[in-house]
Short mmCIF file of C-alpha atoms and ligand atoms in Angstrom, two decimals:
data_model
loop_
_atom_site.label_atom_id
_atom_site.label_comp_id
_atom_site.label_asym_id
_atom_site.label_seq_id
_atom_site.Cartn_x
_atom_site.Cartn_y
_atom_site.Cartn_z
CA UNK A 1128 19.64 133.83 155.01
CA UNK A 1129 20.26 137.10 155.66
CA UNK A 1130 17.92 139.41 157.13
CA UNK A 1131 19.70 141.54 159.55
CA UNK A 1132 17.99 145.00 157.94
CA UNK A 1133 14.55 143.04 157.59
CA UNK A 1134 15.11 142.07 161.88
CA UNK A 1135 15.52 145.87 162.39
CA UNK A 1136 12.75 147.22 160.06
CA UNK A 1137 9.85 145.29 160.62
CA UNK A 1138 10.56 142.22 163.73
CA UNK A 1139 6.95 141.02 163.23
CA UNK A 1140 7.80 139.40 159.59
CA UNK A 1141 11.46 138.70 160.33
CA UNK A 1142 10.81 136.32 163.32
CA UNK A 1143 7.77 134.60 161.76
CA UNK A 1144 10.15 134.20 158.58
CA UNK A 1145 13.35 132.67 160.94
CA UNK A 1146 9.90 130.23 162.80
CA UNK A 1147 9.51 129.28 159.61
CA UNK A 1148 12.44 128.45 158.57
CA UNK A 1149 13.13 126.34 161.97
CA UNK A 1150 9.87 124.17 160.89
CA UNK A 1151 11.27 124.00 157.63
CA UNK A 1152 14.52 122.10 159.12
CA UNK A 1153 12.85 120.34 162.22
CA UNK A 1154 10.09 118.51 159.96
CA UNK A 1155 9.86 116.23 157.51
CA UNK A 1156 8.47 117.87 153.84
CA UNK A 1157 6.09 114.99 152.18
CA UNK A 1158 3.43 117.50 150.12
CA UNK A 1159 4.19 116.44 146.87
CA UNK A 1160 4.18 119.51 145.37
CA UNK A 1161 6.75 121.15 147.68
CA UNK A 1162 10.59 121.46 147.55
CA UNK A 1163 13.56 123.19 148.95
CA UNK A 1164 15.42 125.64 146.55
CA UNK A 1165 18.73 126.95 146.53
CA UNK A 1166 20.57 129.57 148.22
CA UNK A 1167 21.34 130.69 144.66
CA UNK A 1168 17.79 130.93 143.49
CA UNK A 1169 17.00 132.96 146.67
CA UNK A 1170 19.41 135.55 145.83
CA UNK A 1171 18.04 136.15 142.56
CA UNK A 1172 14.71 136.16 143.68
CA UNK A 1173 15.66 138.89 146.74
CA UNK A 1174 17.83 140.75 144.36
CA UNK A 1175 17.21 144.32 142.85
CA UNK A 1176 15.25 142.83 139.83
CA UNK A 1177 12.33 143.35 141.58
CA UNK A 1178 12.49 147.11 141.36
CA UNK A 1179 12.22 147.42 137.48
CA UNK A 1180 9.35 146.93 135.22
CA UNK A 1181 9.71 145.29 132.38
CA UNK A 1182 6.19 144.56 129.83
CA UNK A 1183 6.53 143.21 126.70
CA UNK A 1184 9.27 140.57 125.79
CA UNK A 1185 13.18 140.67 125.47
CA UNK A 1186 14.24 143.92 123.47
CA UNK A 1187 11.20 144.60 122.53
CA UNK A 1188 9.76 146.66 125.73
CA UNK A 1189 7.00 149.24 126.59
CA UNK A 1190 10.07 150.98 129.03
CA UNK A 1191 13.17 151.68 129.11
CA UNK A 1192 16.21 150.44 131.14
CA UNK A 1193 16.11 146.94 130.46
CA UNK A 1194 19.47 145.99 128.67
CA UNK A 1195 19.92 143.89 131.79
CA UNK A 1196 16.37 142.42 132.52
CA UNK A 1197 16.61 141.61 128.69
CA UNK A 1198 19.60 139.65 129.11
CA UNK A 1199 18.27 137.60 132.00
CA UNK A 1200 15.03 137.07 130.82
CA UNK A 1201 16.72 135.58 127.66
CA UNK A 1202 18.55 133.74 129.24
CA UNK A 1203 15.49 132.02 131.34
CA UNK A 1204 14.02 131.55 127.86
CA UNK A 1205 17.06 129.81 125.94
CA UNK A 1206 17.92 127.51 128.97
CA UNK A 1207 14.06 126.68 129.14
CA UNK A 1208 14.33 125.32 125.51
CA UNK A 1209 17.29 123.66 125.74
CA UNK A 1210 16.53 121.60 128.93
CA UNK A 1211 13.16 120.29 127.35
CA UNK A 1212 14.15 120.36 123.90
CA UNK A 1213 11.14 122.81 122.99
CA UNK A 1214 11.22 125.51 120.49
CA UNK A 1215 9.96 128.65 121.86
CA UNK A 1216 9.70 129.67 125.85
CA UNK A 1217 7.58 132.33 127.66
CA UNK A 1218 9.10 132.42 131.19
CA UNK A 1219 6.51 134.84 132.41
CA UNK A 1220 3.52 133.48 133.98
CA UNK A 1221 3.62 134.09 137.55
CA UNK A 1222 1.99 130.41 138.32
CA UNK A 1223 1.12 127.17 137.16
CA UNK A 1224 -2.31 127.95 137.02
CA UNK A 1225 -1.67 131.42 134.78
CA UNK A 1226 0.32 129.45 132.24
CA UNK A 1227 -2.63 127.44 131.36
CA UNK A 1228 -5.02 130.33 131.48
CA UNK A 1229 -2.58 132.13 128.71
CA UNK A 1230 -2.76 128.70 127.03
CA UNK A 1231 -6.75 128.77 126.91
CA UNK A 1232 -6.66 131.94 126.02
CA UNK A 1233 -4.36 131.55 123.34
CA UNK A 1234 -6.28 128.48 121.63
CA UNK A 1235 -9.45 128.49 122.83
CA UNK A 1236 -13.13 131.01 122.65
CA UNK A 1237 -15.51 130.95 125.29
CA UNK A 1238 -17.88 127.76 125.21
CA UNK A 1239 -15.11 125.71 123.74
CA UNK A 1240 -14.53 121.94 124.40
CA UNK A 1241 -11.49 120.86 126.20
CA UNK A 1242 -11.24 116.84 127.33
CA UNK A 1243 -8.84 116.81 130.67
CA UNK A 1244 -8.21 114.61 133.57
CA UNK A 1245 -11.08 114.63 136.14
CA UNK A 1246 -9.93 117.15 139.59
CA UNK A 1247 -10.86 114.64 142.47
CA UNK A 1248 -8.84 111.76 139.84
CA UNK A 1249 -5.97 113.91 140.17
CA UNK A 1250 -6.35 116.54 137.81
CA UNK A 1251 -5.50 120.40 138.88
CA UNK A 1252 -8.09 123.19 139.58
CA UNK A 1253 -7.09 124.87 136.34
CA UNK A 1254 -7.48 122.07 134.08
CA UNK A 1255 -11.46 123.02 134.03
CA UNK A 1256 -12.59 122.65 137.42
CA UNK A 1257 -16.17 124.31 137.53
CA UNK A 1258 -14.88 126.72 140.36
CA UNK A 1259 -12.19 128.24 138.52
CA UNK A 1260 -12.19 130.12 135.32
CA UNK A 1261 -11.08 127.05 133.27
CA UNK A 1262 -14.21 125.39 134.08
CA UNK A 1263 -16.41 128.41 133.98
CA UNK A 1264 -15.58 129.91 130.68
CA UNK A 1265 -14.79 126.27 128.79
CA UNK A 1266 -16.68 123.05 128.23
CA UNK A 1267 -14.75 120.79 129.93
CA UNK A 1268 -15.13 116.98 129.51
CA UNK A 1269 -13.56 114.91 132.18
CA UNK A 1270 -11.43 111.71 132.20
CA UNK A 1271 -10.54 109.80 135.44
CA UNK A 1272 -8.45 106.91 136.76
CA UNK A 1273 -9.73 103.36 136.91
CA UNK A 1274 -9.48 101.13 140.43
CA UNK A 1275 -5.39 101.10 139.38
CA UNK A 1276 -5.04 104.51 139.64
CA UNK A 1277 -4.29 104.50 136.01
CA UNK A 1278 -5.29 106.88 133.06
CA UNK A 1279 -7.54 104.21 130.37
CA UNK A 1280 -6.41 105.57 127.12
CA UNK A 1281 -8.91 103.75 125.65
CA UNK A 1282 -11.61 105.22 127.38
CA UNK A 1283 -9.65 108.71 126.88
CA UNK A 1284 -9.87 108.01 122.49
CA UNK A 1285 -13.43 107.27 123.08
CA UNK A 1286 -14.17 110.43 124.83
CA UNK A 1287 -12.62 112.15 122.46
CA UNK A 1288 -14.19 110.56 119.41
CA UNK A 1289 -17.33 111.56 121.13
CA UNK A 1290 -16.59 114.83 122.27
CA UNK A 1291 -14.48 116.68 119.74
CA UNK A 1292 -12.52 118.98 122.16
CA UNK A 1293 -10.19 121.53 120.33
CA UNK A 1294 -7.68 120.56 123.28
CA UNK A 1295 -6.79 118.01 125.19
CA UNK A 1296 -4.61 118.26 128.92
CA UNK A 1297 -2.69 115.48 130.04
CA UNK A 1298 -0.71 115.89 133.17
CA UNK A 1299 -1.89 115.66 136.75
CA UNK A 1300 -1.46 116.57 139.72
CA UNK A 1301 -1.56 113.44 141.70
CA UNK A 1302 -0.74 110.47 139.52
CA UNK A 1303 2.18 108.09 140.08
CA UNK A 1304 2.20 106.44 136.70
CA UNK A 1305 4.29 106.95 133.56
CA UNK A 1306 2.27 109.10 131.23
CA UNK A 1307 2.28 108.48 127.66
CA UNK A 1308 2.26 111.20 125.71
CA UNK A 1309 2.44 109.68 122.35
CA UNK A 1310 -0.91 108.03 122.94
CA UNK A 1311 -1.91 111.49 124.14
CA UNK A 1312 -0.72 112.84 120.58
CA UNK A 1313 -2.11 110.06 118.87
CA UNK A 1314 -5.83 110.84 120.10
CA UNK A 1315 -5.18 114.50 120.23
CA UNK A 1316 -4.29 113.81 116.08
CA UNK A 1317 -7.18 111.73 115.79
CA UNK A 1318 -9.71 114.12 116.57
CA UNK A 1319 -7.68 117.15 115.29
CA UNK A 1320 -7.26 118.77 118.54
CA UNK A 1321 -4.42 120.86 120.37
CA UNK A 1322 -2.35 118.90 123.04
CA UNK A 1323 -0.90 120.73 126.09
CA UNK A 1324 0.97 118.27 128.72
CA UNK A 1325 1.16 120.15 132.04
CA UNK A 1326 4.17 118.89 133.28
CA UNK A 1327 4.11 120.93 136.75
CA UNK A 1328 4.71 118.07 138.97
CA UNK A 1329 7.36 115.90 136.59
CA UNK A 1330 8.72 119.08 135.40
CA UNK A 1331 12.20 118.00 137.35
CA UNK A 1332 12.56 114.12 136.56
CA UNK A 1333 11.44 115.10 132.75
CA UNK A 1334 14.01 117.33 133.14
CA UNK A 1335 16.61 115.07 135.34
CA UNK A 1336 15.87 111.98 132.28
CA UNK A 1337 13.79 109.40 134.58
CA UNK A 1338 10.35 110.51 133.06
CA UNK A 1339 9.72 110.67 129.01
CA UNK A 1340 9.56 114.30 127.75
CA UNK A 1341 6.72 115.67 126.24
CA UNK A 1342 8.98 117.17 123.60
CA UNK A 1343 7.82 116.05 120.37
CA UNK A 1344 4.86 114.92 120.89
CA UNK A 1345 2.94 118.10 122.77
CA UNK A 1346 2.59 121.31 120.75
CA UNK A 1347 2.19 123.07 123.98
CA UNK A 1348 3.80 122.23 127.72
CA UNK A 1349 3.27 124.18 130.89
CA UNK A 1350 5.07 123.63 134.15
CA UNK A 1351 5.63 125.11 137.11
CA UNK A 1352 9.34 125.90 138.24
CA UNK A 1353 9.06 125.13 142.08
CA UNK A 1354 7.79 121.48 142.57
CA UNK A 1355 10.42 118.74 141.53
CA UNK A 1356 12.57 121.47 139.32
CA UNK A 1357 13.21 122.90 142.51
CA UNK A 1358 13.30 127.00 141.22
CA UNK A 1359 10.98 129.78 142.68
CA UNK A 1360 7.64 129.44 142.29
CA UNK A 1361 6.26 130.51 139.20
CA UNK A 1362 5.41 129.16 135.52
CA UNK A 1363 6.44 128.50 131.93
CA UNK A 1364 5.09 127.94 128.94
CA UNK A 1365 6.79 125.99 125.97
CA UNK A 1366 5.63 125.46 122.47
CA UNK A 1367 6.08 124.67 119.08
CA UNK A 1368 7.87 128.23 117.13
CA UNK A 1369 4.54 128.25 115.08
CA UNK A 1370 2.50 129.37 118.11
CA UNK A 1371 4.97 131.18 120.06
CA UNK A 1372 3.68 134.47 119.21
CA UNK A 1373 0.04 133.43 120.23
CA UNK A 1374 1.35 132.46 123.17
CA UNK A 1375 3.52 135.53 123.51
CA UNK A 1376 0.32 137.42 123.29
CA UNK A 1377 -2.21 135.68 125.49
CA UNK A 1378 0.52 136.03 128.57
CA UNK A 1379 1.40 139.91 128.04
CA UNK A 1380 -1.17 142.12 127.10
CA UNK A 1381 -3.72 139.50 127.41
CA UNK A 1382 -3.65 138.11 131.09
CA UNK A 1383 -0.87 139.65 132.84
CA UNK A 1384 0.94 143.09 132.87
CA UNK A 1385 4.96 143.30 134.14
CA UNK A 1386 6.56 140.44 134.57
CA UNK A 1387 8.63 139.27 137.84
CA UNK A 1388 11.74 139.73 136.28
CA UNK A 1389 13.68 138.96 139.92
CA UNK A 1390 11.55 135.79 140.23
CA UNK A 1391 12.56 135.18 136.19
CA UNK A 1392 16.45 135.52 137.20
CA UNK A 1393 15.47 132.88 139.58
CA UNK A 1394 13.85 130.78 137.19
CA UNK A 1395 17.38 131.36 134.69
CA UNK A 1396 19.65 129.78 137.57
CA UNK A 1397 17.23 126.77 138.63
CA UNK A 1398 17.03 125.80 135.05
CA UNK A 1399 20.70 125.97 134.61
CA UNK A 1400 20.99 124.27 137.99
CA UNK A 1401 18.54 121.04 136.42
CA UNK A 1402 21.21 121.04 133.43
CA UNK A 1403 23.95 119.67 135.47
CA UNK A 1404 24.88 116.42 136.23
CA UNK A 1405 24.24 116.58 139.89
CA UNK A 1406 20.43 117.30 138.79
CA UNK A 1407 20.23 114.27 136.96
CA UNK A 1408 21.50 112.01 140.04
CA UNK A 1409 19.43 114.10 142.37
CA UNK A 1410 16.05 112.80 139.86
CA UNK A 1411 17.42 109.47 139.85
CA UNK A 1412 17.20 109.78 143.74
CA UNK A 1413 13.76 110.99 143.68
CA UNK A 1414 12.24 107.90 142.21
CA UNK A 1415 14.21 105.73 144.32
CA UNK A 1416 13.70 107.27 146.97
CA UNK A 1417 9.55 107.03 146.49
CA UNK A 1418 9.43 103.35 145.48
CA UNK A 1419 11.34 102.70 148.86
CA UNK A 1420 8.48 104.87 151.01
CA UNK A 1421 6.02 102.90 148.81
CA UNK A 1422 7.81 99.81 149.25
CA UNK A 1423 8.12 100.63 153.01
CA UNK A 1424 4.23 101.43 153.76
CA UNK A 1425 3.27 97.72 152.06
CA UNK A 1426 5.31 96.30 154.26
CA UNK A 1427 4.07 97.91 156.97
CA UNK A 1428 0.52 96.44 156.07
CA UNK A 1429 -0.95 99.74 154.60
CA UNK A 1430 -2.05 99.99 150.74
CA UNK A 1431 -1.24 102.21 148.09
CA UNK A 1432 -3.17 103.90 145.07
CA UNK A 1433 -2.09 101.56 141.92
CA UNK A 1434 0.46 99.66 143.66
CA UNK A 1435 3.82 100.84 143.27
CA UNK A 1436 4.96 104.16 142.28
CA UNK A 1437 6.67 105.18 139.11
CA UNK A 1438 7.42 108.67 139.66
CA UNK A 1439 8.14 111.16 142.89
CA UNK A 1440 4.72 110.74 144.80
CA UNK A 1441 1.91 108.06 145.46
CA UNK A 1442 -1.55 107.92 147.53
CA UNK A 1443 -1.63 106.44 151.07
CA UNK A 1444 -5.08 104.88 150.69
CA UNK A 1445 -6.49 104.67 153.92
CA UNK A 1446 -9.87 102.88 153.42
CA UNK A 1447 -9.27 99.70 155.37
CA UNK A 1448 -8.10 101.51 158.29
CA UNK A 1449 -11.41 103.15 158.66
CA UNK A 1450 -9.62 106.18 159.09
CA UNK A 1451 -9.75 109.48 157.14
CA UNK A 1452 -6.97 111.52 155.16
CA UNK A 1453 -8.38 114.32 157.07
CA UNK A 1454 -7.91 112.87 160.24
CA UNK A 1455 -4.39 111.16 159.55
CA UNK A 1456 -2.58 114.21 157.90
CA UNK A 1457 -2.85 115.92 161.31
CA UNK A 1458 -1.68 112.76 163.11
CA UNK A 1459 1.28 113.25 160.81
CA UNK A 1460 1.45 116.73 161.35
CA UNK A 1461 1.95 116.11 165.10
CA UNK A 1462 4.67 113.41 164.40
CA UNK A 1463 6.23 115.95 162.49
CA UNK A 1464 5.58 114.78 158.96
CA UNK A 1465 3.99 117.38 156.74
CA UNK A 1466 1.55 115.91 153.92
CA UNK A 1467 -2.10 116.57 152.97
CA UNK A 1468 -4.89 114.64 152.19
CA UNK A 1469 -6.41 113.38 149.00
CA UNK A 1470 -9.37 111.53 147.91
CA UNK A 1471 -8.38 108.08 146.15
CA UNK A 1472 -10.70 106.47 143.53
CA UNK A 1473 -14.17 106.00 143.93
CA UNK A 1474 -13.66 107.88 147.45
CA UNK A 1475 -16.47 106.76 149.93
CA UNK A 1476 -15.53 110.29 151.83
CA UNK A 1477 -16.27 114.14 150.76
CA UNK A 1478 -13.11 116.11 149.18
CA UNK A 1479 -12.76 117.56 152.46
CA UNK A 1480 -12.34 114.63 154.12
CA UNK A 1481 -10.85 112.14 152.05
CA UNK A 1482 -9.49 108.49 152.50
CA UNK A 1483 -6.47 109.24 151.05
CA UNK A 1484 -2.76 111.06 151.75
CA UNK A 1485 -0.57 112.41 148.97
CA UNK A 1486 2.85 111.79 149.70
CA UNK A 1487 6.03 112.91 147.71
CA UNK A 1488 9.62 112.41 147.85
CA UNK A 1489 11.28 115.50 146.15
CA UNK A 1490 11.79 118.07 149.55
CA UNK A 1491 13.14 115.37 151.39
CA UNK A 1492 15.58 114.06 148.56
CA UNK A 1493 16.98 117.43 148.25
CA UNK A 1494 18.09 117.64 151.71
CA UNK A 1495 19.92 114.11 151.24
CA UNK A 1496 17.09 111.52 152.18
CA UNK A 1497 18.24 107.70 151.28
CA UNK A 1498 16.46 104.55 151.00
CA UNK A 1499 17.19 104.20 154.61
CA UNK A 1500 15.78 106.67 155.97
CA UNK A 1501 12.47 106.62 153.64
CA UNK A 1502 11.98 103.22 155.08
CA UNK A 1503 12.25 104.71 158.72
CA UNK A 1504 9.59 107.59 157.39
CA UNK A 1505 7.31 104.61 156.08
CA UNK A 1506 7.57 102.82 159.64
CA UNK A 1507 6.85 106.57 161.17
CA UNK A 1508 4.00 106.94 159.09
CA UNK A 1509 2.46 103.68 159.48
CA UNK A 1510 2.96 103.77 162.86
CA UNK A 1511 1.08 107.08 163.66
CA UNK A 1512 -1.50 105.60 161.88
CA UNK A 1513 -1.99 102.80 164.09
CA UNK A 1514 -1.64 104.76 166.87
CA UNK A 1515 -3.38 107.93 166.41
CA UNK A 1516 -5.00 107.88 170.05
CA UNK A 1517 -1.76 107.29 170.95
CA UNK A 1518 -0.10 110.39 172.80
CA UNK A 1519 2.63 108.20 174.02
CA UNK A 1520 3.32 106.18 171.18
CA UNK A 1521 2.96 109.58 168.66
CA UNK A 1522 5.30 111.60 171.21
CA UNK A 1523 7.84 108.75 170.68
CA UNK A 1524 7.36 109.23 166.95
CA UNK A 1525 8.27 112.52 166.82
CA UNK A 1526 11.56 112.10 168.59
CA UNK A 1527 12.17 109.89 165.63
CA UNK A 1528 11.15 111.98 162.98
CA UNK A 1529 13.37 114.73 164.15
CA UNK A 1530 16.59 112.30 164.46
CA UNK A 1531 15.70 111.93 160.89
CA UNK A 1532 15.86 116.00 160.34
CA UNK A 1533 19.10 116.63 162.32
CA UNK A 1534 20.71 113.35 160.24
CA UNK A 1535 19.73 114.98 157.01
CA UNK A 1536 20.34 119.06 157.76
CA UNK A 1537 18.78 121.38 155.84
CA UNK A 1538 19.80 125.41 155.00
CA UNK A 1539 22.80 124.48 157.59
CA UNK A 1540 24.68 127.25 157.34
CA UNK A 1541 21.58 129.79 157.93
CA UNK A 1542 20.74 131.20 161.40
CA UNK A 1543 19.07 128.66 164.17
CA UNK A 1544 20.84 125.11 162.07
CA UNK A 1545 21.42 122.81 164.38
CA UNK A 1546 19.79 124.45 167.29
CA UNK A 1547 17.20 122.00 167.85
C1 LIG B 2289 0.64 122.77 140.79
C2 LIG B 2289 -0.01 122.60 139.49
C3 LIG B 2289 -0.46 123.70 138.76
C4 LIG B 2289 -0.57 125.09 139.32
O1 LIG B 2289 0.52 125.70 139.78
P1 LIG B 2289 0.40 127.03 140.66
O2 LIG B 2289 1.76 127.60 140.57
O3 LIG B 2289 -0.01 126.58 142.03
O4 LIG B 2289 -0.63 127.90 140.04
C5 LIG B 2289 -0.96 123.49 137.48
N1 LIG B 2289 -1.02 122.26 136.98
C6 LIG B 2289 -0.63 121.17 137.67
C7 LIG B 2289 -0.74 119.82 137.03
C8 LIG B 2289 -0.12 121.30 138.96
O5 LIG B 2289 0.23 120.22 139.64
#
């Protein structure tokens, strides 16, 4: 990382940046949603893209200057397709959350229905949460989990037999099962409305092959680019060529004005990064990796949301501990083990306390996690658990977790690696 100009311009933000990256190497990354990108990524993203501006789409812009930023950006767009075999890609929504919003907009007046999954089931904010705009502008039915921590597509069809949304959302942000999208389409048919799979979180093992795609049976997926397909942060949105100028429109003039283009390049090189080989191993990883932290909390006595994962995260479900997510996250925090906490089903506690802990396995797969040493993070976890009032014991615990961190190095050949 290199920030010798930054150390002499402005110290402030240059030694809070190098604190953060020691944290980044001396703990161990469990929020689910979190991941470590490449050195390549970052050097798009801190490149000279960020200078020009760029509205309106690939050769067809309100400025001039762009036979470059027209290149790249078209480039973002055809790998896009090609990794998740979609017809048409907008690779300008600066979020997650925007790429849905152009989505609404694009489908959907004021006062329409939409039938999603349920916030505190694992849903996401912008899925039609009453505080954000989804929620405040839509009509937004809800769908949960049952006691399994598993969608009932049953109860889903009957929802939307009863409710005639003109979309339905699949996708989640904290669910650890398969999802099936062709029962999604099926119900979405049945009632004649729009499907859009959010595929933020499974964006990378769709990607990697060790989740189904959406591809065929969503008109419209969203994603963002920074959770398990490990780019910048930011957002796409795919569709079906029949929309694609709806789509088009709702993200540029409608919701958004330039576009990031230095944060797009970024977005070009992680996608090409997720076509390689080496991505498709490193997905493979991910899922192993998670089923042997699941495996290794049950047998360390604690439960888990549903059982056994099937996909890069699962919910530490705290309930017969008598302990709260609340609580425990910042017992892990002091053992070195970053995570936050989440309310499981039928949660006894408020949303801001919780009985439950979302833990995820991409971050720490990228920087070379194995089986092994998720097992030793299960026994970590458990044991801080146990021992919360523990100073002694927890102290011990984070000598451990940070054996873990210099085993498994991280941004090694940037300033301060291997200095703690
Ligand atoms: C993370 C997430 C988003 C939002 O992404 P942001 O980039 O934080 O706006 C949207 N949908 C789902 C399912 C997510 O998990």
């Amino acid at each position: 990382m290199n920030i010798e100009n930054l150390k002499k311009v402005d110290p402030d933000v240059a030694g809070l940046i190098e604190k953060e990256l020691e944290r980044q190497q001396t703990t161990i990354e469990l929020i689910a949603s979190e991941n470590f990108t490449s050195e390549a990524v970052m050097e798009a993203c801190g490149s000279v893209l960020t200078n020009k501006y760029a509205e309106g789409k690939p050769y067809k812009r309100y400025y001039n200057g762009c036979d470059n930023i027209d290149k790249i950006e078209e480039l973002a767009q055809k790998r896009a397709c090609e990794l998740f075999h979609m017809d048409h890609a907008n690779v300008q929504p600066h979020s997650g959350a925007q790429a849905n919003m152009a989505v609404f907009m694009a489908l959907l007046k004021p006062g329409d229905k939409v039938l999603s999954m349920d916030l505190s089931n694992g849903g996401h904010l912008s899925h039609g949460s009453p505080v954000n705009f989804s929620g405040m502008y839509f009509d937004v039915k809800s769908y949960g989990v049952d006691e399994n921590g598993c969608i009932d597509y049953d109860d889903v069809e009957r929802m939307a037999i009863e409710h005639q949304p003109k979309l339905i959302i699949c996708g989640a942000s904290n669910y650890s099962k398969i999802i099936d999208f062709k029962r999604f389409r099926e119900i979405a048919d049945k009632v004649g409305a729009y499907l859009l799979a959010d595929i933020a979180h499974i964006a990378g093992l769709v990607a990697g092959g060790v989740h189904p795609s959406p591809a065929g049976y969503a008109q419209f997926v969203t994603t963002t680019t920074h959770k398990t397909l490990r780019g910048p942060r930011g957002g796409i949105i795919m569709c079906d060529e029949k929309y694609a100028k709806q789509i088009d429109k709702a993200v540029f003039p409608g919701m958004q004005g330039g576009p990031l283009e230095h944060i797009i390049a970024g977005k070009a090189v992680a996608l090409l990064e997720a076509s390689k080989p080496e991505f498709k191993e490193y997905a493979q990883n991910i899922v192993r990796n998670a089923k042997a932290l699941a495996q290794g909390l049950l047998d360390n006595g604690m439960d888990i949301v549903g059982g056994m994962t099937e996909n890069h995260l699962m919910t530490l479900d705290l309930r017969k501990t008598g302990k709260t997510g609340k609580d425990m996250a910042n017992v892990l925090e002091c053992v070195g083990i970053t995570a936050n906490k989440n309310t499981v089903p039928n949660d006894p506690q408020s949303p801001f306390v919780t009985s439950g802990i979302r833990l995820g396995a991409a971050a720490v797969t990228t920087r070379g996690f194995d089986e092994e040493a998720m097992r030793e993070v299960a026994r970590i976890i458990a044991e801080a658990i146990k021992n919360s009032d523990n100073n002694a014991a927890l102290t011990q615990l984070r000598q451990d977790s940070l054996k873990l961190c210099k085993k498994f190095p991280l941004y090694a050949q940037y300033s301060r690696a291997g200095q703690f």
